[in-house]
Coordinates of N, CA, C and O in Angstrom, one line a residue:
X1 N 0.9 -1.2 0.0 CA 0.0 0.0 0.0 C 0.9 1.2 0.0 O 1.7 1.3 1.0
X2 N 0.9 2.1 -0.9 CA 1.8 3.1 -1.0 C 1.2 4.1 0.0 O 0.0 4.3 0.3
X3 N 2.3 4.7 0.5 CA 2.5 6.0 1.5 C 1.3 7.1 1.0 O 0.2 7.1 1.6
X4 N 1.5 7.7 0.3 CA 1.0 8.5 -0.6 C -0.1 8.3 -1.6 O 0.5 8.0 -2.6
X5 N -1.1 8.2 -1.8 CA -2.3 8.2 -3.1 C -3.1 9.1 -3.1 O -3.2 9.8 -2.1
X6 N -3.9 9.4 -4.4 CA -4.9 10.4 -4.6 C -4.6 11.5 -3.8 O -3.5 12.0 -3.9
X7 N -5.4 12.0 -2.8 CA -5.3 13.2 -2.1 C -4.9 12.6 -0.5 O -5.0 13.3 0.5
X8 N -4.4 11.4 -0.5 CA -4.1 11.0 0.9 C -2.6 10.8 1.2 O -2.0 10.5 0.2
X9 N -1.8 10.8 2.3 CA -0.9 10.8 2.6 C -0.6 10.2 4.3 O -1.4 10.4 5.2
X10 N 0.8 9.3 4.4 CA 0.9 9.1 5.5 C 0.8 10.0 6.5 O 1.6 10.9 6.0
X11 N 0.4 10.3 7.5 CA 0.5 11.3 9.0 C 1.7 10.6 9.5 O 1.4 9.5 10.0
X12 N 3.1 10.9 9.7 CA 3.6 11.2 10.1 C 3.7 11.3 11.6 O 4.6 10.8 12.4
X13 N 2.8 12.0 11.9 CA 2.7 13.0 13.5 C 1.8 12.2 14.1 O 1.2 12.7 15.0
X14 N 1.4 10.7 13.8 CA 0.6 9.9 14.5 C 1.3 8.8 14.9 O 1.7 7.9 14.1
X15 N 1.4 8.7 15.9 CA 2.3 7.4 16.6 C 1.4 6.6 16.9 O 0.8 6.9 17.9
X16 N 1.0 5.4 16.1 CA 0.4 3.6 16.2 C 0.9 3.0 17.9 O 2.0 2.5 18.2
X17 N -0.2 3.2 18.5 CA -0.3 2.7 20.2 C -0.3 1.2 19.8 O -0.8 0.5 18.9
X18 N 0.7 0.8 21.3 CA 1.1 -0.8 21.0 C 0.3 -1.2 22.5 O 0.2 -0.8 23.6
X19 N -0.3 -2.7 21.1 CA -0.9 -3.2 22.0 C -0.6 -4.0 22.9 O 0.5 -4.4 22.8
X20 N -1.5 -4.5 24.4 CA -0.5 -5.2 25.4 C -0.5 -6.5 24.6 O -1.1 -6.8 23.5
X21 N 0.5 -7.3 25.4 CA 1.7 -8.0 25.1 C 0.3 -9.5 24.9 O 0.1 -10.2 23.9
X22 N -0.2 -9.5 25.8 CA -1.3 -11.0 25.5 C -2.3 -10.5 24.8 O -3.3 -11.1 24.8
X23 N -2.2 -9.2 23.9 CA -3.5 -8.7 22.4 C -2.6 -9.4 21.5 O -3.0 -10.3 20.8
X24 N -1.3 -9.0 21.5 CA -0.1 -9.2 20.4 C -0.4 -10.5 20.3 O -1.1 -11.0 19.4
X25 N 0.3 -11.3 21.6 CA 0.2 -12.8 21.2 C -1.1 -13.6 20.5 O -0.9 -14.3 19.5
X26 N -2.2 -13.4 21.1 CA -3.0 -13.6 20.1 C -3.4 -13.1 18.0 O -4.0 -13.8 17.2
X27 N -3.0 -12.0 17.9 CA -2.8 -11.6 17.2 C -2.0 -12.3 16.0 O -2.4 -12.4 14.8
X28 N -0.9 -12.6 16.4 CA 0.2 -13.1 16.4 C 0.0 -15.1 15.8 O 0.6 -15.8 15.1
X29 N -1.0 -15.2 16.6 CA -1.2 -16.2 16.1 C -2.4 -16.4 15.2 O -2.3 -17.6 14.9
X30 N -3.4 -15.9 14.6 CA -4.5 -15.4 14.1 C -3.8 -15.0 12.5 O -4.1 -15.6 11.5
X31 N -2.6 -13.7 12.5 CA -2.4 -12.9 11.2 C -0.8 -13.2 10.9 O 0.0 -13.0 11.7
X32 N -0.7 -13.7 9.8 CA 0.9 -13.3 9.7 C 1.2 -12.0 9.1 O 2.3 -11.9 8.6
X33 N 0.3 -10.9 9.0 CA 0.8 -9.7 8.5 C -0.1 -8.6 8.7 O -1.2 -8.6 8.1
X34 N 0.3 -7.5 9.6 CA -0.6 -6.5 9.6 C -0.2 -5.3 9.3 O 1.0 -5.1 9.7
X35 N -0.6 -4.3 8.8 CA -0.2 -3.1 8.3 C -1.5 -2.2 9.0 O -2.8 -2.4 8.9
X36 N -0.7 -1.3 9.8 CA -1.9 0.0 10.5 C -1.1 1.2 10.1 O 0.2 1.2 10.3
X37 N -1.7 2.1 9.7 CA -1.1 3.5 9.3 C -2.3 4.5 9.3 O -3.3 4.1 8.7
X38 N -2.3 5.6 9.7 CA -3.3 6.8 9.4 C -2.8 8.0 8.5 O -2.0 8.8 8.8
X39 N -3.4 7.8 7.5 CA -3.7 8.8 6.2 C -3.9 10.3 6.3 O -5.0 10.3 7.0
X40 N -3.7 11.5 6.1 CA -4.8 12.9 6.3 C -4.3 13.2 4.9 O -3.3 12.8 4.2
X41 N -5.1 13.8 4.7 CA -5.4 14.8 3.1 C -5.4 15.7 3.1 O -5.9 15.9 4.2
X42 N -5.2 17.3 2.3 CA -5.1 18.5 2.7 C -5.9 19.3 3.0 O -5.7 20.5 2.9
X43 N -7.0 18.8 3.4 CA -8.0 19.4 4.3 C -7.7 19.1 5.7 O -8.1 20.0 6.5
X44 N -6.9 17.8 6.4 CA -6.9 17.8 7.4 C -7.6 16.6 8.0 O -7.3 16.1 9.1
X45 N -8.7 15.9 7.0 CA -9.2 14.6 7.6 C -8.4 13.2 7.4 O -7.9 12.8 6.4
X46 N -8.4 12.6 8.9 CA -7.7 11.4 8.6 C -9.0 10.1 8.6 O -10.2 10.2 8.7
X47 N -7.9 9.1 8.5 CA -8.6 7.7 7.6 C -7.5 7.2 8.7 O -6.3 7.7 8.8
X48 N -8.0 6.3 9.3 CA -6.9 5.0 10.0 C -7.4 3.8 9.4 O -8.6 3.6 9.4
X49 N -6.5 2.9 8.7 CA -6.5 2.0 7.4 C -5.7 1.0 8.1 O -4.6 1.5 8.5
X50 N -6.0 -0.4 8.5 CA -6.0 -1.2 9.2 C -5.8 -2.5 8.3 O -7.0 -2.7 8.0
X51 N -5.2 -3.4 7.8 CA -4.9 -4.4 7.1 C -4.7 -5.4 8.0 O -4.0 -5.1 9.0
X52 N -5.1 -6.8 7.8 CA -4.5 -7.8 8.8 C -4.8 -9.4 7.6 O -5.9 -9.8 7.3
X53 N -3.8 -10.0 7.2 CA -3.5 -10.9 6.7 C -3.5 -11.8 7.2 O -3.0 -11.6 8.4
X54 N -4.0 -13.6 7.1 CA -3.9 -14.7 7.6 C -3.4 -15.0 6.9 O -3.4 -14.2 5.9
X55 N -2.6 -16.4 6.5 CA -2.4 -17.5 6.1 C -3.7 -19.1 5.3 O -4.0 -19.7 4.3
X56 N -3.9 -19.0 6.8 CA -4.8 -19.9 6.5 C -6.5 -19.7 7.3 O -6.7 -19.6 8.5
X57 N -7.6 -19.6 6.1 CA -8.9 -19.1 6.4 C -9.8 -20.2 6.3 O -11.0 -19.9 6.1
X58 N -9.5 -21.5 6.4 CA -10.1 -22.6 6.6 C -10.8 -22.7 7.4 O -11.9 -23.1 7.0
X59 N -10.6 -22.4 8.8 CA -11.6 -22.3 9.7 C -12.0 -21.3 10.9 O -11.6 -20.1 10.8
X60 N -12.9 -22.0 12.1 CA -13.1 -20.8 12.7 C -12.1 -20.1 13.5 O -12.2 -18.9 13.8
X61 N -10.6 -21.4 14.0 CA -10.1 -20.4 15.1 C -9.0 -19.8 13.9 O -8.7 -18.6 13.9
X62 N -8.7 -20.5 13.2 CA -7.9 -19.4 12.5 C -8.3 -17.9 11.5 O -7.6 -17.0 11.0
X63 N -9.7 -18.0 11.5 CA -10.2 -16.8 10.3 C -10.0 -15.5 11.2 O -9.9 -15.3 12.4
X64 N -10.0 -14.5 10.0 CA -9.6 -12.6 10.5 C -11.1 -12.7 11.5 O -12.2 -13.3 11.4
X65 N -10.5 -11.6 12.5 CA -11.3 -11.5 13.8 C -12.5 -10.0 13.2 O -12.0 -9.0 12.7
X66 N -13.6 -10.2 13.4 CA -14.9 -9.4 13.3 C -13.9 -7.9 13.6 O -12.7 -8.2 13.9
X67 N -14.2 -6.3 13.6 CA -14.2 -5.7 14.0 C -15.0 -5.2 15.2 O -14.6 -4.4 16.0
X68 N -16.6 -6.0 15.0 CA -17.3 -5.8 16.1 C -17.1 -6.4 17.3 O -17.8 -6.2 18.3
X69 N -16.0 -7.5 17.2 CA -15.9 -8.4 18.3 C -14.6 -7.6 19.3 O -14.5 -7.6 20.6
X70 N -13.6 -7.2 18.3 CA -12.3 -6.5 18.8 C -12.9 -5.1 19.6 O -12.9 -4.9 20.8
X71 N -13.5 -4.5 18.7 CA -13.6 -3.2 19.5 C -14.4 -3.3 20.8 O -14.0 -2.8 21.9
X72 N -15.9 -4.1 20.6 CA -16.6 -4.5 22.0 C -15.7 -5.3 23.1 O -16.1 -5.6 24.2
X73 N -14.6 -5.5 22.6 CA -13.6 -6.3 24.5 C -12.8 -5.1 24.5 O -12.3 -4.9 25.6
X74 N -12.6 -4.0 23.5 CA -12.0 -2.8 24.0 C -12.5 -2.5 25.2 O -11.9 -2.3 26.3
X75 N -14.2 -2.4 24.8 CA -14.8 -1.4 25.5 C -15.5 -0.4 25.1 O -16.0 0.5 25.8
X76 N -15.6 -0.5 23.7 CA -16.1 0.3 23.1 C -17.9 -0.2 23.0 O -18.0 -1.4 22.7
X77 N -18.9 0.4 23.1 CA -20.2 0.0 22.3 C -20.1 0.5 21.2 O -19.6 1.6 20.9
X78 N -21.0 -0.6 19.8 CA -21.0 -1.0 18.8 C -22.0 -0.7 18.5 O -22.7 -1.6 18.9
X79 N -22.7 0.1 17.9 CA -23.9 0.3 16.9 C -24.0 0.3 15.7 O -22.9 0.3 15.1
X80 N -24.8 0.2 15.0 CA -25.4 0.6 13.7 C -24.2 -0.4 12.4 O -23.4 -0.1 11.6
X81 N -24.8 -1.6 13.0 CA -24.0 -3.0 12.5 C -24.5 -3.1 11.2 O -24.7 -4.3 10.8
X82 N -24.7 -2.1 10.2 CA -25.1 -3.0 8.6 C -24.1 -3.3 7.4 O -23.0 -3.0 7.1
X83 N -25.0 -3.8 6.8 CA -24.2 -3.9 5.3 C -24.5 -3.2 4.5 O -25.7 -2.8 4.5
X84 N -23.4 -2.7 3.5 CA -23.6 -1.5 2.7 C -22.9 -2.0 1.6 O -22.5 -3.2 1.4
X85 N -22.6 -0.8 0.6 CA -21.8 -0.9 -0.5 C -21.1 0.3 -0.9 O -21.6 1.4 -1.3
X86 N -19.4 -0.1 -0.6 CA -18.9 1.3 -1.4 C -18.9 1.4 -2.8 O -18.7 0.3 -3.3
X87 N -18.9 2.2 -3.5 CA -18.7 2.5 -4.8 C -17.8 2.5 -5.3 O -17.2 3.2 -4.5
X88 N -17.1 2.2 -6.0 CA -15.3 2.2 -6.6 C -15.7 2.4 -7.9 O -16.9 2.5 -8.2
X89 N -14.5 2.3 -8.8 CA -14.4 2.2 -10.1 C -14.4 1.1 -10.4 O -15.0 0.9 -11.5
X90 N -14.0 0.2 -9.7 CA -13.9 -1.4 -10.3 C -15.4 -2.0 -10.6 O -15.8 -2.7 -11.5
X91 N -16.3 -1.5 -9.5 CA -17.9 -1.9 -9.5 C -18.3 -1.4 -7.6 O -17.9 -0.4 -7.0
X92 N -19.0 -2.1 -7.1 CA -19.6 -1.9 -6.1 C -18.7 -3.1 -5.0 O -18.2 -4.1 -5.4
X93 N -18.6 -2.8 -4.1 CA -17.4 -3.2 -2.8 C -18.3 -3.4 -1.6 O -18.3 -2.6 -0.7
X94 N -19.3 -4.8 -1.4 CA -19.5 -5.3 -0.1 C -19.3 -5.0 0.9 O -18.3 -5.7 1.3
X95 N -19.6 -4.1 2.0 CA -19.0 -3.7 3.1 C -19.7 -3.9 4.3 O -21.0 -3.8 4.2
X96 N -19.2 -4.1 5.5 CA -19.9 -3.9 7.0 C -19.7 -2.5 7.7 O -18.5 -2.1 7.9
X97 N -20.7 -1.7 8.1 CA -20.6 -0.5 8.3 C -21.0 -0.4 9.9 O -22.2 -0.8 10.2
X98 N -20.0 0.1 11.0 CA -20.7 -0.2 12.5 C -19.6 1.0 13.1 O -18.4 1.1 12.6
X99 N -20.1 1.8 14.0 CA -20.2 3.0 14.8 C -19.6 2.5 16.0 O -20.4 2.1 16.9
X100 N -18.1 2.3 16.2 CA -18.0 2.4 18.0 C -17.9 3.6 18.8 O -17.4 4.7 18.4
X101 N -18.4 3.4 20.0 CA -18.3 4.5 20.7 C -18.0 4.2 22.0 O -18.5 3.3 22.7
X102 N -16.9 5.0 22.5 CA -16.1 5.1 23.5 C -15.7 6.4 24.5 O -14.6 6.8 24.5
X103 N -16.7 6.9 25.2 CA -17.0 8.1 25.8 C -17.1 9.0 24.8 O -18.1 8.8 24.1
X104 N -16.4 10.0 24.5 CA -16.6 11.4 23.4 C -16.2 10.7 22.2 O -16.3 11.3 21.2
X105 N -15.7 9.2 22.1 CA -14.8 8.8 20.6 C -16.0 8.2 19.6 O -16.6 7.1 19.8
X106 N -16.4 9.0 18.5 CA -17.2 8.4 17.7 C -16.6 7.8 16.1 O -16.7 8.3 15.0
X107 N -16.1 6.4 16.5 CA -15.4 5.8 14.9 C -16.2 5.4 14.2 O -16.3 4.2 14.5
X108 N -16.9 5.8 13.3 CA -17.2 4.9 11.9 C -16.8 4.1 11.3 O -15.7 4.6 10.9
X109 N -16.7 3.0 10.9 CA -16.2 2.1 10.6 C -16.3 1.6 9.4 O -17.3 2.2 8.9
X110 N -15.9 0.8 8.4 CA -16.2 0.2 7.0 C -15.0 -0.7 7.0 O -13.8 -0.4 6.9
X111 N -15.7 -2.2 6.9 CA -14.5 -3.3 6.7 C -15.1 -4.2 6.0 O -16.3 -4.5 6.0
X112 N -13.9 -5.0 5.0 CA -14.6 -6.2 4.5 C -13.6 -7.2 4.7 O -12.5 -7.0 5.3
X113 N -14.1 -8.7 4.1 CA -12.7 -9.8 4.2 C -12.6 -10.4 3.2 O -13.6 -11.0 2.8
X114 N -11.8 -10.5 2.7 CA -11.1 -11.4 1.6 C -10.9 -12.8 1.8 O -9.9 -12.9 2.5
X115 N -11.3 -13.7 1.5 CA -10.5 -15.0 1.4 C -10.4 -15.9 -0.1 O -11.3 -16.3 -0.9
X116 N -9.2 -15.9 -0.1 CA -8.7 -16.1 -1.4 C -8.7 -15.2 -2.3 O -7.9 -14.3 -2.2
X117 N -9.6 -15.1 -3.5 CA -9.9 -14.3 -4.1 C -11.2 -13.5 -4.3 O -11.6 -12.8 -5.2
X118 N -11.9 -13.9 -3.0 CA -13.2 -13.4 -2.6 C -14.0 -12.6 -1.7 O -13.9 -12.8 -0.5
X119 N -14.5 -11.9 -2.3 CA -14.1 -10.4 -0.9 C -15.8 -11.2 -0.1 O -16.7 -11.8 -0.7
X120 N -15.9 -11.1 0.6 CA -17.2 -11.2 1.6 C -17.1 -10.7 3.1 O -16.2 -10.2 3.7
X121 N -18.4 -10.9 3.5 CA -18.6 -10.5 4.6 C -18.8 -11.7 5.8 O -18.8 -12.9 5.4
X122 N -18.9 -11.5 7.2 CA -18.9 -12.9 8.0 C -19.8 -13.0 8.0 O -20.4 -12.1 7.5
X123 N -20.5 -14.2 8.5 CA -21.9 -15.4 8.1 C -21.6 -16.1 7.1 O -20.5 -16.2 6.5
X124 N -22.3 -16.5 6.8 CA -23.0 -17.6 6.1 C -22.2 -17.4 4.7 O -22.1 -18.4 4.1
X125 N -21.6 -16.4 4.0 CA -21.3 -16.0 3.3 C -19.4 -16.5 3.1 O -18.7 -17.2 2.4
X126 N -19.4 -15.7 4.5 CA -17.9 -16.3 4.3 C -17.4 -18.2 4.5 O -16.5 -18.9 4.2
X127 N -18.8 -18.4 5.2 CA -18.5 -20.2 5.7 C -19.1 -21.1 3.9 O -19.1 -22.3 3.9
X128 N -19.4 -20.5 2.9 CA -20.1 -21.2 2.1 C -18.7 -20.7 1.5 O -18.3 -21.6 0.8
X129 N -17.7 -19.4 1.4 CA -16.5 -19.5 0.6 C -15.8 -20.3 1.2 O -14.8 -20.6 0.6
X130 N -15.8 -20.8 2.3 CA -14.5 -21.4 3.0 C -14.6 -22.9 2.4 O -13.8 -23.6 1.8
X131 N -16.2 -23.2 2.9 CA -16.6 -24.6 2.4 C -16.2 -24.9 0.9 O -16.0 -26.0 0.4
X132 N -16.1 -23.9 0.3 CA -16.3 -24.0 -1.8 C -15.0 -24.1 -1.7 O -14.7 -25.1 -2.4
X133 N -13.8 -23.5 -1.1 CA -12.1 -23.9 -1.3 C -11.9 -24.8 -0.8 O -11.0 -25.5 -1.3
X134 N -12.5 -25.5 0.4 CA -12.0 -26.5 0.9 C -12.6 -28.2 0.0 O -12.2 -29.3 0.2
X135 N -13.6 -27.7 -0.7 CA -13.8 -28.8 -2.0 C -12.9 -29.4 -2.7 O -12.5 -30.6 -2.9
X136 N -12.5 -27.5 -3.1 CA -11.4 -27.9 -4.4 C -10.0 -28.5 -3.8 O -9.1 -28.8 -4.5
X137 N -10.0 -28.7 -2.5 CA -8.8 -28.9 -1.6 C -7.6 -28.0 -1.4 O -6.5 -28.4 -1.1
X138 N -8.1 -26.6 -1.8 CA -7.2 -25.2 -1.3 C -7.4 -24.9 0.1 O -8.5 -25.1 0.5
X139 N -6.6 -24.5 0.7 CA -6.3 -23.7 1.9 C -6.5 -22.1 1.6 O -5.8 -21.6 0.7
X140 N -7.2 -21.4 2.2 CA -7.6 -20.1 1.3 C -6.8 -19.5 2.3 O -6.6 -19.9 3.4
X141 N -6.1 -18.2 1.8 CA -5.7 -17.0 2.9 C -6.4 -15.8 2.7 O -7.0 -15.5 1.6
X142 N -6.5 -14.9 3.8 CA -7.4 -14.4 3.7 C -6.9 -13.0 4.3 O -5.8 -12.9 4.8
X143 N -8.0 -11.9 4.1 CA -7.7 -10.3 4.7 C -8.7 -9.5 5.5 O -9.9 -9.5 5.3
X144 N -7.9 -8.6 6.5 CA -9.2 -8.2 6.5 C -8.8 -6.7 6.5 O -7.8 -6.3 7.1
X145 N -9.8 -5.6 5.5 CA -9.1 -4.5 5.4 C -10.5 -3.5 6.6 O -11.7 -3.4 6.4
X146 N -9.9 -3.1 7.3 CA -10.6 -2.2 7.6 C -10.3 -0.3 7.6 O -9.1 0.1 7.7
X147 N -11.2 0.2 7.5 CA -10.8 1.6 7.4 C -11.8 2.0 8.6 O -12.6 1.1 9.0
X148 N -11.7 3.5 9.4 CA -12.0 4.3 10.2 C -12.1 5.8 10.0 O -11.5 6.4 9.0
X149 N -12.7 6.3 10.7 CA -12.4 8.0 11.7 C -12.9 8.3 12.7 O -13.8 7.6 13.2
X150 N -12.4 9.5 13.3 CA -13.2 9.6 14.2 C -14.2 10.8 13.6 O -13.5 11.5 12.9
X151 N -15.6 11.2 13.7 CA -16.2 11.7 13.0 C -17.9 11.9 14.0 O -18.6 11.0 13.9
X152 N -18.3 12.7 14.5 CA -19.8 12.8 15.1 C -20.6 12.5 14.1 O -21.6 12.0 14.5
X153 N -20.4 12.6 12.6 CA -21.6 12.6 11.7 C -21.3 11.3 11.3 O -20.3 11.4 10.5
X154 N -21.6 10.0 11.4 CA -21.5 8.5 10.8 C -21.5 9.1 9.1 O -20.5 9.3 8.5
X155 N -22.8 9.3 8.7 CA -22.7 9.8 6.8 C -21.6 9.9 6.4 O -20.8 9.2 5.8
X156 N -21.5 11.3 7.2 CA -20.5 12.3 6.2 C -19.0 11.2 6.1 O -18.3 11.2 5.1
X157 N -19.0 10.3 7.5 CA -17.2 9.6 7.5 C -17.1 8.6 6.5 O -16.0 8.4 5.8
X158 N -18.5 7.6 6.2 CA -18.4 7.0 5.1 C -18.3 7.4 3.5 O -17.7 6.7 2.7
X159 N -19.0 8.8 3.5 CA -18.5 9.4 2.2 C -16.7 9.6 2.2 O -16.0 9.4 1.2
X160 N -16.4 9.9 3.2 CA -15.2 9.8 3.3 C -14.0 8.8 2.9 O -13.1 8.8 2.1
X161 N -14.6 7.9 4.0 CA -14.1 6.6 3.9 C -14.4 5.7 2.5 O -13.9 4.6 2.3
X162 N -15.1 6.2 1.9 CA -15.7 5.4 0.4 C -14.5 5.9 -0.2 O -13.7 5.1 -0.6
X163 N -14.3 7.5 -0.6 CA -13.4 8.6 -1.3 C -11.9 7.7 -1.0 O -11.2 7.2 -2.0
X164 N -11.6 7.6 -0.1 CA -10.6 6.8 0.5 C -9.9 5.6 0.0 O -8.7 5.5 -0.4
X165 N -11.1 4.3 0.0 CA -10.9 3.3 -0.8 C -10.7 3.3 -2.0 O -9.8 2.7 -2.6
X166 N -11.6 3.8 -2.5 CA -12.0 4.4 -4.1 C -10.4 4.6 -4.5 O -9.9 3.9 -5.4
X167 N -9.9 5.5 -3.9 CA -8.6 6.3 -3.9 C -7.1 5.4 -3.8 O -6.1 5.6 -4.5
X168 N -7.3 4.2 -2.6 CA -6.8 3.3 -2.2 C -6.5 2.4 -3.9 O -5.5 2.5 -4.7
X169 N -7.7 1.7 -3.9 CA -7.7 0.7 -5.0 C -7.2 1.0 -6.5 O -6.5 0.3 -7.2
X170 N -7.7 2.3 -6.7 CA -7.0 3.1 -7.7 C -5.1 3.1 -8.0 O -4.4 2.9 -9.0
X171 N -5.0 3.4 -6.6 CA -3.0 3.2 -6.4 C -2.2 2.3 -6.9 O -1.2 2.4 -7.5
X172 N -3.1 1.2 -6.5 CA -2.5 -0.4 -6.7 C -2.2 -1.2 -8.1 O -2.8 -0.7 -9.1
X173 N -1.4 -2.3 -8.2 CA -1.7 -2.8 -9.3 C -2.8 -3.6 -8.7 O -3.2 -3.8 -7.5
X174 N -3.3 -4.2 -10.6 CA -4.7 -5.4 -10.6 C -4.2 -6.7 -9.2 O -5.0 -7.3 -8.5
X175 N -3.1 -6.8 -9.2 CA -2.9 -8.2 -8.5 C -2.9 -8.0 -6.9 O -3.4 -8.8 -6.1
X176 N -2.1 -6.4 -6.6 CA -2.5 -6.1 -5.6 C -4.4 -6.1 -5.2 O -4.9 -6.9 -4.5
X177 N -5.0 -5.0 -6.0 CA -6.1 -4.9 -6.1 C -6.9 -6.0 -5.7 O -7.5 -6.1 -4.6
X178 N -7.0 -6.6 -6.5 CA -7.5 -8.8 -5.9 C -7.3 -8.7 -5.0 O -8.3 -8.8 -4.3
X179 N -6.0 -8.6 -4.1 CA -5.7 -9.2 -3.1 C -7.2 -8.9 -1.6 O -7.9 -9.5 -0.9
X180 N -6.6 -7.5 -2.1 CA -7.6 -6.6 -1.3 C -9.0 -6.4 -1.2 O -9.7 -6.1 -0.3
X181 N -9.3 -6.6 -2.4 CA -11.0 -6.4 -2.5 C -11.6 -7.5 -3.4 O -12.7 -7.4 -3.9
X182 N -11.1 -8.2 -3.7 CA -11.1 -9.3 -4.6 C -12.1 -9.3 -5.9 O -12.8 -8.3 -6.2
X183 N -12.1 -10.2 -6.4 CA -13.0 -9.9 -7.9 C -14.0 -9.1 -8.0 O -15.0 -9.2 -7.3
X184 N -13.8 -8.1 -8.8 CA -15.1 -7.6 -9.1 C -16.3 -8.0 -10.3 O -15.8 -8.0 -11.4
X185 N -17.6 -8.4 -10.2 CA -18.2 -8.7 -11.1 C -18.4 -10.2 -11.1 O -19.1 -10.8 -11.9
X186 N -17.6 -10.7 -10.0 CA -17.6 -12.6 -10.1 C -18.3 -12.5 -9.2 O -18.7 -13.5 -8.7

């Protein structure tokens, strides 16, 4: 994921808080690769863009962990749990859209998951892709990209956060692209 795209840019002046040592470990055994970085653009709004890679998405203890499940052992309450669709260029982008809130902190949220080359959401959706690789006798790996802000207006962050991805996917090559949001149109 390049530093720099469209109108967005690494923030620099944001230092990524580490988590305690038994979040890590679990973590650790769940993803072999995560990338967190926060974006602002020359207006000043940021985007915290959150990537977490598995290996293997075969099953339940190894698949990417919900965002609704991480942020609620924060401590955060979780609202406004639906599914939506961002807009891209490639076509329309599957998404889970949910509001944590944590005293004055209001994050909007937008995440989806990849496995293999299939972007979905959890339920039934993602257990009928797991089941369809594990036919063909692949081991699928899988992603989970999530984006944020902090924002009082839920709307306005996902127009944001749409502008974002849109912007994101744009950056990449096609193979990256797949990786991330996986086929469009299949």
């Amino acid at each position: 994921i390049p530093a720099s795209f469209g109108e967005w840019q690494v923030d620099a002046s944001v230092v990524p808080i580490a988590v305690s040592p038994d979040v890590q470990a679990k973590l650790n055994k769940i993803y072999n690769q995560t990338l967190s970085r926060t974006y602002i653009n020359g207006s000043g709004q940021r985007i915290m863009l959150s990537i977490a890679y598995g290996g293997d998405q075969s099953n339940d203890e190894s698949q990417v962990h919900r965002p609704e499940y991480c942020y609620s052992s924060q401590g955060f309450q979780v609202h406004s749990n639906v599914v939506s669709k961002a807009i891209v260029d490639y076509g329309d982008l599957v998404v889970r859209r949910l509001v944590a809130v944590q005293g004055p902190r209001n994050e909007p949220i937008t995440y989806w998951i990849t496995i293999g080359d299939k972007a979905t959401l959890p339920g039934v959706g993602r257990k009928l892709t797991q089941i369809a690789y594990g036919l063909k006798g692949t081991v699928p790996d899988g992603m989970l990209v999530r984006v944020s802000s902090i924002d009082r207006s839920a709307e306005s962050a996902y127009r944001l956060q749409d502008r974002f991805i849109a912007d994101m996917l744009k950056s990449v090559d096609a193979e990256t692209r797949l990786r991330l949001a996986g086929r469009f149109g299949a």
